XYZ file of C-alpha atoms in Angstrom:
293
model
C 5.339 14.846 -35.656
C 1.648 15.377 -34.806
C 2.453 18.725 -33.184
C 4.273 19.862 -36.323
C 1.343 18.848 -38.530
C -1.105 20.636 -36.226
C 1.019 23.779 -36.342
C 1.080 23.756 -40.157
C -2.672 23.236 -40.453
C -3.512 25.936 -37.926
C -1.111 28.336 -39.624
C -2.741 27.649 -43.001
C -6.264 27.980 -41.643
C -5.503 31.134 -39.625
C -8.624 30.732 -37.433
C -9.983 33.552 -35.287
C -10.187 31.146 -32.336
C -8.571 27.767 -31.666
C -10.842 25.580 -29.550
C -9.489 22.194 -28.471
C -11.465 19.482 -26.707
C -9.872 17.020 -24.253
C -7.004 18.761 -22.492
C -4.344 16.044 -22.490
C -4.554 15.144 -26.197
C -5.943 17.733 -28.612
C -5.432 20.383 -25.958
C -1.711 19.622 -25.979
C -1.543 19.900 -29.782
C -3.434 23.194 -29.709
C -1.163 24.583 -27.005
C 1.892 23.697 -29.117
C 0.440 25.755 -31.981
C 0.788 28.909 -29.855
C -2.097 30.660 -31.561
C -4.516 32.793 -29.567
C -7.195 33.078 -28.404
C -7.007 29.451 -27.290
C -10.035 27.771 -25.706
C -9.705 24.431 -23.925
C -12.654 22.222 -23.010
C -12.116 19.427 -20.481
C -14.159 16.257 -20.932
C -13.598 14.354 -17.698
C -10.799 11.804 -17.549
C -8.355 14.321 -19.022
C -8.467 16.235 -15.717
C -9.897 13.703 -13.261
C -7.866 10.587 -14.169
C -4.952 11.060 -16.612
C -2.995 13.641 -14.561
C -2.902 11.221 -11.635
C -0.967 8.638 -13.672
C 2.414 10.325 -13.071
C 4.017 13.574 -11.869
C 5.014 14.229 -15.490
C 1.399 14.060 -16.683
C 0.298 16.366 -13.905
C 2.977 18.895 -14.863
C 2.065 18.631 -18.550
C -1.631 19.110 -17.793
C -0.813 22.257 -15.853
C 1.368 23.573 -18.673
C -1.389 23.009 -21.229
C -4.010 24.774 -19.107
C -1.698 27.731 -18.561
C -1.541 28.346 -22.326
C -5.313 28.870 -22.562
C -7.272 32.127 -22.778
C -10.510 30.411 -21.750
C -11.222 27.032 -20.131
C -14.572 25.281 -19.957
C -15.793 22.085 -18.334
C -19.218 20.527 -18.111
C -19.341 19.972 -14.345
C -18.324 21.641 -11.109
C -15.820 18.838 -10.483
C -13.996 19.616 -13.744
C -13.971 23.336 -13.060
C -12.563 22.677 -9.590
C -9.876 20.375 -11.014
C -8.878 22.987 -13.599
C -8.655 25.710 -10.949
C -6.267 23.510 -8.989
C -3.609 24.220 -11.642
C -4.032 27.988 -11.176
C -4.257 28.927 -14.863
C -4.510 32.601 -15.788
C -7.578 32.014 -17.975
C -11.172 32.343 -16.756
C -12.934 29.016 -16.215
C -16.625 28.488 -16.945
C -19.086 25.637 -16.578
C -20.650 24.952 -19.975
C -22.291 21.592 -20.585
C -23.518 20.105 -23.821
C -27.174 20.409 -22.963
C -30.048 18.560 -24.585
C -31.794 19.086 -27.896
C -35.285 19.311 -26.452
C -36.883 19.098 -29.887
C -35.693 15.463 -29.954
C -35.758 14.494 -26.289
C -38.959 15.327 -24.434
C -41.352 13.586 -21.999
C -43.870 11.062 -23.304
C -47.161 10.131 -21.591
C -46.453 8.016 -18.511
C -49.581 5.906 -19.020
C -48.106 4.566 -22.260
C -45.180 2.965 -20.400
C -45.804 -0.699 -19.592
C -44.282 -2.658 -16.718
C -40.963 -1.577 -15.262
C -38.563 -0.936 -18.122
C -35.038 0.306 -17.418
C -32.525 1.766 -19.848
C -28.797 2.457 -19.985
C -27.424 4.751 -22.688
C -23.788 4.240 -21.723
C -21.124 2.540 -23.837
C -20.309 -1.119 -23.284
C -16.821 -0.353 -21.974
C -15.118 -1.037 -18.650
C -15.636 2.422 -17.131
C -19.412 2.278 -17.468
C -19.960 -0.888 -15.406
C -22.680 -2.457 -17.539
C -21.737 -5.828 -16.030
C -22.623 -4.448 -12.589
C -25.964 -3.238 -13.943
C -26.720 -6.720 -15.315
C -25.976 -8.298 -11.916
C -28.226 -5.730 -10.221
C -30.966 -6.362 -12.775
C -30.742 -10.082 -12.009
C -31.221 -9.360 -8.301
C -34.181 -7.152 -9.135
C -35.666 -9.917 -11.269
C -35.516 -12.293 -8.271
C -37.142 -9.759 -5.941
C -39.968 -8.745 -8.294
C -41.060 -12.020 -9.885
C -44.541 -10.813 -10.821
C -43.456 -7.580 -12.513
C -42.882 -7.141 -16.249
C -39.191 -6.214 -16.165
C -36.991 -5.294 -19.096
C -33.532 -3.764 -19.394
C -32.633 -1.881 -22.582
C -28.913 -1.508 -23.271
C -27.928 1.140 -25.798
C -24.462 2.400 -26.682
C -22.556 -0.596 -28.002
C -18.878 -1.244 -27.400
C -16.038 -3.706 -27.107
C -17.585 -5.672 -24.213
C -20.643 -6.789 -26.189
C -19.730 -10.491 -26.379
C -18.855 -10.670 -22.678
C -22.051 -8.855 -21.641
C -24.256 -11.055 -23.819
C -22.579 -14.143 -22.328
C -23.112 -12.775 -18.814
C -26.814 -12.118 -19.465
C -27.245 -15.631 -20.835
C -25.389 -17.216 -17.912
C -27.672 -15.378 -15.480
C -30.758 -16.489 -17.411
C -31.603 -12.895 -18.296
C -31.115 -12.884 -22.059
C -34.900 -12.882 -22.568
C -35.291 -9.810 -20.364
C -32.376 -7.737 -21.690
C -32.482 -6.049 -25.085
C -29.079 -5.255 -26.586
C -29.884 -2.373 -28.939
C -26.335 -1.144 -29.510
C -25.743 2.266 -31.080
C -28.887 4.139 -32.114
C -29.458 7.561 -33.624
C -31.351 10.236 -31.687
C -34.733 9.085 -32.992
C -34.004 5.483 -32.024
C -32.827 6.511 -28.572
C -35.896 8.659 -28.005
C -38.166 5.766 -29.039
C -36.588 3.468 -26.442
C -36.618 6.155 -23.751
C -40.336 6.639 -24.383
C -40.939 3.070 -23.160
C -38.847 3.365 -19.998
C -39.350 4.710 -16.492
C -35.816 4.567 -15.056
C -32.464 5.352 -16.656
C -29.303 3.959 -15.060
C -25.820 5.452 -15.418
C -23.196 4.046 -13.044
C -19.698 4.751 -14.413
C -16.606 4.695 -12.226
C -15.487 8.109 -13.504
C -17.484 10.753 -15.333
C -18.207 14.418 -15.883
C -21.736 15.581 -16.721
C -23.203 12.858 -18.912
C -25.197 13.958 -21.952
C -26.934 10.562 -21.803
C -28.079 11.341 -18.275
C -29.375 14.770 -19.291
C -31.221 13.268 -22.265
C -32.878 10.732 -19.957
C -33.908 13.531 -17.609
C -35.286 15.573 -20.511
C -37.478 12.597 -21.460
C -39.006 12.572 -17.979
C -37.290 9.437 -16.668
C -36.184 8.931 -13.098
C -32.394 8.488 -13.041
C -30.224 6.319 -10.804
C -26.548 7.233 -11.049
C -23.176 6.536 -9.511
C -22.080 8.596 -6.545
C -19.810 11.070 -8.352
C -19.405 14.826 -7.919
C -20.726 15.551 -11.410
C -23.908 13.561 -10.751
C -24.589 15.259 -7.420
C -25.321 18.437 -9.355
C -28.312 16.773 -11.011
C -29.490 13.715 -9.061
C -30.816 13.472 -5.505
C -28.497 11.753 -3.027
C -31.027 8.956 -2.397
C -30.661 7.896 -6.050
C -26.854 7.847 -6.077
C -25.009 4.552 -5.540
C -21.330 3.572 -5.272
C -19.868 2.389 -8.593
C -19.444 -1.393 -8.917
C -21.898 -2.075 -6.061
C -24.584 -4.294 -7.594
C -26.343 -4.827 -4.261
C -26.717 -1.101 -3.587
C -27.870 -0.552 -7.157
C -30.479 -3.316 -6.900
C -31.721 -1.911 -3.572
C -32.134 1.574 -5.031
C -33.836 0.305 -8.186
C -36.218 -1.804 -6.115
C -37.126 1.055 -3.794
C -37.715 3.454 -6.677
C -39.324 0.950 -9.037
C -41.930 -0.172 -6.513
C -43.476 3.292 -6.365
C -45.162 4.399 -9.573
C -45.965 7.745 -8.015
C -42.372 8.419 -6.984
C -40.921 7.411 -10.366
C -43.292 9.739 -12.160
C -42.684 12.539 -9.660
C -38.892 12.271 -10.036
C -39.215 12.067 -13.809
C -41.347 15.213 -13.964
C -38.861 17.059 -11.753
C -36.018 15.947 -14.032
C -37.681 17.151 -17.231
C -38.476 20.529 -15.652
C -34.884 20.863 -14.465
C -33.574 20.303 -17.996
C -36.073 22.795 -19.398
C -34.646 25.485 -17.123
C -30.979 24.507 -16.849
C -30.122 21.955 -19.510
C -31.388 23.265 -22.830
C -28.675 23.001 -25.488
C -29.595 26.297 -27.111
C -29.089 28.141 -23.823
C -25.708 26.505 -23.243
C -24.472 27.209 -26.767
C -25.633 30.819 -26.485
C -23.418 31.129 -23.398
C -20.497 29.679 -25.349
C -21.150 32.093 -28.204
C -21.053 34.986 -25.743
C -17.711 33.794 -24.359
C -16.293 33.578 -27.897
C -17.383 37.132 -28.606
C -15.800 38.401 -25.397
C -12.505 36.787 -26.412
C -12.577 38.415 -29.849
C -13.144 41.848 -28.289
C -9.949 41.635 -26.272
C -6.986 43.577 -27.689
């Protein structure tokens, strides 16, 4: 039924290019429309998790990818996963990039204490509960330090996470901001020195890139996508609160190192993570497709 509706709408619109995001849902619908050129963009779980659920899903994922004229993913791990299906289409790494007019470094001397931030959604995959446990351990180890954890993103686990923070006696040190617009996010990031992103599964996180653009040091989970951006000494296993607390303590006890890592991160985004540059690459790929006979 959904495939039939998609076919009718695409036929009526008669677009020059069909570009579907998330291979195993909208990508499937776009492939059923059989209109070309077809561009598919993988988001993460659609290639790294869903195909592993059954042989049928793996076959279907391969079929969808083989209908494409161009495939993009925002990390080397996604590109590698797509290539494993041997599609005929070229595959390129294009990530979302950062709007550097909104996310940029703020003076380090204006940041008080040791303030941490997470921009990830309050859902199971993002392990905010693990971060709260690690923050509690950090609180015990650094009793004389002004510590604060800012949680942005919002999500279905809000009640459970608030209860956890209260049970650990941390509700006064954790600020549950929920979903904020870009200006609100940038205002919180301006106060913080370390951003934490420790999901179990992920491609290149826009939240991580935005934190880097703002000159924060970043601690992330040990995933292939994160290795492209974050030094190995700041990568931790997902769901390991002890390892996370150890890394945060080591980093957070050195003002010089935090600032040095943050400066490196912002310079890296300036050269490799600017949204305008990434979208210009995508525009060029579109134009190449339209030139083909």
